[in-house]
Short mmCIF file of C-alpha atoms and ligand atoms in Angstrom, two decimals:
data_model
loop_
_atom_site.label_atom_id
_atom_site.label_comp_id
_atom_site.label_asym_id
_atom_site.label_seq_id
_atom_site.Cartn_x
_atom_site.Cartn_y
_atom_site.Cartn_z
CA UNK A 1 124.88 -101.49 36.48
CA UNK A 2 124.78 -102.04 32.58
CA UNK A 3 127.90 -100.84 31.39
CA UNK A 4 129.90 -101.55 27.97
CA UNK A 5 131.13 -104.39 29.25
CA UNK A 6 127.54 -105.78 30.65
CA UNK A 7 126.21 -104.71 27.08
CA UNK A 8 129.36 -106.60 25.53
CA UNK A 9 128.53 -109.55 27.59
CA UNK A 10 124.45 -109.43 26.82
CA UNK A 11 125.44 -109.30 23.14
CA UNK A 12 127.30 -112.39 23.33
CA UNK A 13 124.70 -114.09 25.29
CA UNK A 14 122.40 -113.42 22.76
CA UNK A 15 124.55 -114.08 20.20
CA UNK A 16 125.29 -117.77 21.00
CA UNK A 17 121.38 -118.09 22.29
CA UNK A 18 119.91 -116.74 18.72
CA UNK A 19 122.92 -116.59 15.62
CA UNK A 20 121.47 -118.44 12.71
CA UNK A 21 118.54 -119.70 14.38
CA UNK A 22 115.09 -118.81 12.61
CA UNK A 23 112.64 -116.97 14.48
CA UNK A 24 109.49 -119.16 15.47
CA UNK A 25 107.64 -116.74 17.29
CA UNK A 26 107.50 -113.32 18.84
CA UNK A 27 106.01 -110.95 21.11
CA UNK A 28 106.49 -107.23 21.59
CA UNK A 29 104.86 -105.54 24.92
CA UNK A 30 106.01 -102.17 24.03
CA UNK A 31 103.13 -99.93 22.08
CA UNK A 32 104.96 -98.98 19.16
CA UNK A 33 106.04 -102.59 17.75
CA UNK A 34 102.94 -104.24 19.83
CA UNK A 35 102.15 -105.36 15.91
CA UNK A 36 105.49 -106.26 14.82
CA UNK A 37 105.30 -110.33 13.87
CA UNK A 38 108.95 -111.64 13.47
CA UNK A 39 107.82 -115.05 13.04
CA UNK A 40 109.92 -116.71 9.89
CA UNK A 41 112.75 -114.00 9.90
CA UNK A 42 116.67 -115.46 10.76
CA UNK A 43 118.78 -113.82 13.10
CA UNK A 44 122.21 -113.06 11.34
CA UNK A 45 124.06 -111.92 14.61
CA UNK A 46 123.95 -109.95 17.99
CA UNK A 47 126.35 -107.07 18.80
CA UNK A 48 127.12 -104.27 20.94
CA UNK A 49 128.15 -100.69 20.10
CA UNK A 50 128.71 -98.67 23.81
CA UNK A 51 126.02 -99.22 25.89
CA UNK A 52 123.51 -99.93 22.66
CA UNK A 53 122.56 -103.65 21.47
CA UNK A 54 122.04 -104.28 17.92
CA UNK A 55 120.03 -107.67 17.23
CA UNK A 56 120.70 -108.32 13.56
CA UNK A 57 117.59 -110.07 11.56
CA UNK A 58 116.74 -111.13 7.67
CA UNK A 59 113.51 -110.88 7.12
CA UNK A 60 111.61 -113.15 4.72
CA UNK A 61 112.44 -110.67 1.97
CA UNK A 62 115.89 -110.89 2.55
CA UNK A 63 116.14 -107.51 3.95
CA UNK A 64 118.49 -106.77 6.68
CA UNK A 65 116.57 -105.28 10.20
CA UNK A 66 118.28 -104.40 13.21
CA UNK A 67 115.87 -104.59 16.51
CA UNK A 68 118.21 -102.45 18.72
CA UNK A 69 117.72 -101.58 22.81
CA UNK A 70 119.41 -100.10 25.16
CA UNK A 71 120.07 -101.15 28.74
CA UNK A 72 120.46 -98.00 30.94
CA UNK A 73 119.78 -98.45 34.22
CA UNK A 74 117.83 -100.96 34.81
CA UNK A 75 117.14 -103.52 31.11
CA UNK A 76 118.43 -106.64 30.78
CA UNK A 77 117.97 -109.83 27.98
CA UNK A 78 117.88 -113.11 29.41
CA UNK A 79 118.12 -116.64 27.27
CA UNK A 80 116.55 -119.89 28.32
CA UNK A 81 116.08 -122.77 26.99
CA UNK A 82 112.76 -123.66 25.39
CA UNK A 83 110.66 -125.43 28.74
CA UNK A 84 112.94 -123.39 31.09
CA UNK A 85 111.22 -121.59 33.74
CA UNK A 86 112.06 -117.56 33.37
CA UNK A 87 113.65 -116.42 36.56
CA UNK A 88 115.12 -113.17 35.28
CA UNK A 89 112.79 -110.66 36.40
CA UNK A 90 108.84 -110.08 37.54
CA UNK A 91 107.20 -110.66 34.45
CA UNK A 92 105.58 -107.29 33.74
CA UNK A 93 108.97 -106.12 33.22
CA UNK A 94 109.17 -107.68 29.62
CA UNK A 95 109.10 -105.86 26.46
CA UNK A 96 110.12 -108.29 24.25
CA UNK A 97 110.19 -112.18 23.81
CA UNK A 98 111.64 -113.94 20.72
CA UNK A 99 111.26 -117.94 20.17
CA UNK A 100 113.43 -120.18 18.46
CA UNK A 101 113.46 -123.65 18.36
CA UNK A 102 117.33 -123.65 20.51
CA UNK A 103 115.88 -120.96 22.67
CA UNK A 104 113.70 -118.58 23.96
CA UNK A 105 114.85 -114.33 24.66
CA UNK A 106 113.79 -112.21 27.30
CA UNK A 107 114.10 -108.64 26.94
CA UNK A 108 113.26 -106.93 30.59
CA UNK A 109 112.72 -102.94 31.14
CA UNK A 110 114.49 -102.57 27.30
CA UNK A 111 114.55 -98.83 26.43
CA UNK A 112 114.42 -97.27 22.93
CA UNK A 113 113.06 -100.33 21.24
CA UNK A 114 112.82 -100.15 17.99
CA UNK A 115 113.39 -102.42 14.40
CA UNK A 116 115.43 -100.68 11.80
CA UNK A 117 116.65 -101.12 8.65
CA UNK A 118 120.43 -102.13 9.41
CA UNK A 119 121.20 -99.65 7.00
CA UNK A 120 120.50 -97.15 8.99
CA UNK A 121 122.06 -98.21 12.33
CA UNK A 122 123.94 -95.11 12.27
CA UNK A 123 121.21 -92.81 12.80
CA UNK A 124 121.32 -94.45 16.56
CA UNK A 125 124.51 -95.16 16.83
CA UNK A 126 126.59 -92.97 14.58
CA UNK A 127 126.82 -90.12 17.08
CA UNK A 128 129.06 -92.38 19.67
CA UNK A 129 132.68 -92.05 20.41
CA UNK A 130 135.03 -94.79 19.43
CA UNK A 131 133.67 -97.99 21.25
CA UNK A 132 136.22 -99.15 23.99
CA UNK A 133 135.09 -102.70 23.87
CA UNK A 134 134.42 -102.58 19.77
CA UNK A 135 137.12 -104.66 17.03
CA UNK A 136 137.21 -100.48 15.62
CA UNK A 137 138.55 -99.18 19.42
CA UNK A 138 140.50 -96.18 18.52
CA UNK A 139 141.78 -94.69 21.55
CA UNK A 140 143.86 -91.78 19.92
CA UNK A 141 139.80 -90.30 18.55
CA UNK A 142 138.56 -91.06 21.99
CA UNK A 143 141.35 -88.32 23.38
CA UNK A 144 140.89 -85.98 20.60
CA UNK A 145 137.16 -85.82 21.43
CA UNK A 146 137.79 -85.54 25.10
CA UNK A 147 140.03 -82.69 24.66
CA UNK A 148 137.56 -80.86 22.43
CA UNK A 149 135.72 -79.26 25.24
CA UNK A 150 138.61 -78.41 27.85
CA UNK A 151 136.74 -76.76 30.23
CA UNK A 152 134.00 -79.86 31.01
CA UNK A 153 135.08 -81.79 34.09
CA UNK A 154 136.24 -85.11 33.44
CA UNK A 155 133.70 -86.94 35.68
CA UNK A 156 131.08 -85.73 33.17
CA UNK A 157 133.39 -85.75 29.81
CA UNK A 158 134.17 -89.78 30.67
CA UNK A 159 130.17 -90.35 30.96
CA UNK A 160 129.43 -88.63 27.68
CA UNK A 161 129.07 -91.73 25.06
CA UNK A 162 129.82 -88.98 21.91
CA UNK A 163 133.24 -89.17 23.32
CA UNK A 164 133.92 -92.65 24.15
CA UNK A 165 131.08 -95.20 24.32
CA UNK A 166 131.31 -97.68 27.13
CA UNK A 167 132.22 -96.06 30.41
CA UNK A 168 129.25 -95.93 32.81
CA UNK A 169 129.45 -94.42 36.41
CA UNK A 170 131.03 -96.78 37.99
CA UNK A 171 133.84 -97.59 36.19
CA UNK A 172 134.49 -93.15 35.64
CA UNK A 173 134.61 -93.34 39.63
CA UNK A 174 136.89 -96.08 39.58
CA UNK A 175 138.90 -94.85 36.48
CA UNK A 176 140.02 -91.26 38.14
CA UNK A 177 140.42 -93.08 41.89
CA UNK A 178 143.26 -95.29 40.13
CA UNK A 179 144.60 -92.35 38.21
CA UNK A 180 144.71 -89.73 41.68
CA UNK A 181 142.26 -87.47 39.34
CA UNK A 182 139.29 -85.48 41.06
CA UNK A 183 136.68 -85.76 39.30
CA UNK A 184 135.65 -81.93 39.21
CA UNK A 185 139.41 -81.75 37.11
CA UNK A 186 138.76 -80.14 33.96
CA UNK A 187 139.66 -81.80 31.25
CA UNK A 188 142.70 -79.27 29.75
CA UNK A 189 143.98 -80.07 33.22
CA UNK A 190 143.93 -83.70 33.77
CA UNK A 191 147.96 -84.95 33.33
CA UNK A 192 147.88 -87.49 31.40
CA UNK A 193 144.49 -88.68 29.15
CA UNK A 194 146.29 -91.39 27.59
CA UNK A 195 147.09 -92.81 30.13
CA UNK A 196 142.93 -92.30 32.18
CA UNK A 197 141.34 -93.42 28.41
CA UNK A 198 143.85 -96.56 28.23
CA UNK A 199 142.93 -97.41 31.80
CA UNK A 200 139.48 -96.79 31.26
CA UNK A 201 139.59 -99.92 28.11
CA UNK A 202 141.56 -101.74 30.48
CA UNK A 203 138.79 -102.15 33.21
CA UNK A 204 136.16 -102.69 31.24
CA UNK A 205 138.32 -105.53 28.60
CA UNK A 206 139.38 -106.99 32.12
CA UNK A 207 135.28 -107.71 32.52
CA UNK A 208 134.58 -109.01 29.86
CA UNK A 209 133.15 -112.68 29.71
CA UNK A 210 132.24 -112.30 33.23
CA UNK A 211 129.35 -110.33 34.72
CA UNK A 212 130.65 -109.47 38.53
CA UNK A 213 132.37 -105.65 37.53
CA UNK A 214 135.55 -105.35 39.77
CA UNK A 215 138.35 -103.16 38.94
CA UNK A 216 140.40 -104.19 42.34
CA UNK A 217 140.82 -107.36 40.90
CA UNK A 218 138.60 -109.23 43.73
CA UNK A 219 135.61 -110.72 42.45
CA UNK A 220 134.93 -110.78 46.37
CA UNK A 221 131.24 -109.25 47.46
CA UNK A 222 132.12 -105.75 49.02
CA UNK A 223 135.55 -105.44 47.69
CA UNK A 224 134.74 -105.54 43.66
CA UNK A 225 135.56 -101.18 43.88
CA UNK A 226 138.16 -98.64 45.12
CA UNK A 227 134.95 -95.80 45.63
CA UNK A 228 131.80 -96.59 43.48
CA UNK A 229 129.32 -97.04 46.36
CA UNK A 230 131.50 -96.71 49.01
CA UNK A 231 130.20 -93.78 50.46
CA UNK A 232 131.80 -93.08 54.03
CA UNK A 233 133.37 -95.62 54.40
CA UNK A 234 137.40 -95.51 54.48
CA UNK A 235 139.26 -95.16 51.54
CA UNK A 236 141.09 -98.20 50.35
CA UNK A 237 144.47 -96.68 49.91
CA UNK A 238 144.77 -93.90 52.77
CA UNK A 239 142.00 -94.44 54.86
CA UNK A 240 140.00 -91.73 54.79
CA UNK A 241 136.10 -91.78 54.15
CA UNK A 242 134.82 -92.13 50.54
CA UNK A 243 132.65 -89.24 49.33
CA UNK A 244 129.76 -88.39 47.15
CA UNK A 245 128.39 -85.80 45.94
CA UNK A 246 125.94 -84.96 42.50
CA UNK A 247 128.27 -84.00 39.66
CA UNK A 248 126.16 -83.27 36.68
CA UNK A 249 123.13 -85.37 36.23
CA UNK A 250 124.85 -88.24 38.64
CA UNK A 251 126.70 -88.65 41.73
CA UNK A 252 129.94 -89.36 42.03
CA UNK A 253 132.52 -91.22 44.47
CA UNK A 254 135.89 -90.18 44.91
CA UNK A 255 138.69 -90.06 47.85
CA UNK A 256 139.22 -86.19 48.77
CA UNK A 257 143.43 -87.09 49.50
CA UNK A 258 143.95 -89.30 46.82
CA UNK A 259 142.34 -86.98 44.22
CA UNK A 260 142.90 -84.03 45.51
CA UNK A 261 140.82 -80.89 43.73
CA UNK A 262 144.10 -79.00 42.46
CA UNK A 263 146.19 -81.93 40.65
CA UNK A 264 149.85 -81.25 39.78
CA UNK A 265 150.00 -79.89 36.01
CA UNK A 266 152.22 -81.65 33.50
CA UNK A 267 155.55 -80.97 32.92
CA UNK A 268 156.01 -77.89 30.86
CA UNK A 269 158.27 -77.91 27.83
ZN1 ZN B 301 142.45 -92.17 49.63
#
């Protein structure tokens, strides 16, 4: 599942594949750049911001253009070598392909993709929290935000990206497992934030370079999670079986004794 630290990964990927390289040819399968021709342009550099990719481009002109995507569920950008057979994904899935003469990008099932002027990135992206994976990562803004709006429950507060950009649903099911926090707790009454929004940078840092997503340390097939897809079956720590239920607009995974509905409030005074 594309999270900030698949999106921090793809942005690298691409980054190495494309940075400097001129453009030789492109080929947009999505109706509203189906016209677009970056043929000639240079790419300048590749980066991430949450779960959104920012390709950065000079045009001819000298102008700077950022073609940016986003991931969500199901997108992906693969790099091959020019010759290299395309294994990614079935072929009707692509949206985008850009040529250069070191190598050829994929974009699969991309969503919102669209060429910008860079100086206006921040009409897409300006609305995100502090970036956990991002060189700006300000973890102090990421708590203020969260705290705003003390009566949403943390499993939905942790997935919006206007408070912190980065955390996807697995890795807010793993976050509040580790930290014994239910994720129906609402925010004014979660113990410690620090501490879950600290934790929460540490998973996804920990993944970084690597695109297996474990936060039990095992890179091991069936033991990468403490409760992300795990439903039924017993809980890691105490034994008991893994639940899900909707919360929101997703489900969510959690172990009923470890994060029990009615945590213990902080320490008063
Ligand atoms: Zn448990």
């Amino acid at each position: 599942m594309p999270e900030g630290d698949t999106v921090w990964n793809t942005a690298r990927v691409l980054h190495r594949a494309l940075a400097g390289a001129r453009i030789t040819g492109s080929d947009f399968r999505v109706p509203q750049l189906a016209t677009t021709d970056l043929t000639g342009w240079t790419v300048r550099e590749s980066a991430s911001r949450g779960k959104h990719l920012l390709l950065r481009l000079s045009a001819p002109s000298e102008e700077h253009w950022t073609l940016h995507s986003h991931l969500r569920m199901d997108g992906a950008w693969r790099a091959y070598a020019p010759g290299e057979r395309w294994s990614g994904r079935p072929a009707h899935l692509i949206r985008v392909v850009l040529r250069s003469p070191g190598a050829v990008a994929v974009g699969y099932h991309l969503h919102e993709l669209t060429l910008v002027p860079t100086a206006t990135e921040e009409h897409l992206v300006g609305h995100l929290g502090p970036d956990l994976l991002g060189s700006d990562w300000d973890p102090a803004e990421a708590v203020r935000r969260l705290a705003d709006h003390p009566e949403q429950t943390i499993g939905e507060a942790l997935l919006d990206q206007r408070n912190l950009a980065g955390v996807g649903n697995l890795y807010k099911c793993e976050v509040l497992f580790l930290r014994g926090v239910s994720p129906w707790t609402p925010v004014g009454r979660v113990p410690d934030l620090p501490g879950l929004v600290a934790l929460a940078q540490r998973l996804l840092a920990a993944n970084r370079g690597r695109w297996t997503q474990s936060s039990t340390g095992s890179l091991h097939r069936g033991q990468t999670s403490y409760v992300y897809g795990r439903r039924a079956q017993p809980c890691r720590r105490c034994g008991t079986a893994i639940r899900k239920e909707e919360l929101g607009e997703r489900v969510t995974y959690w172990c009923p004794v470890c994060q029990p509905d009615h945590p213990v409030p902080p320490p008063s005074g």
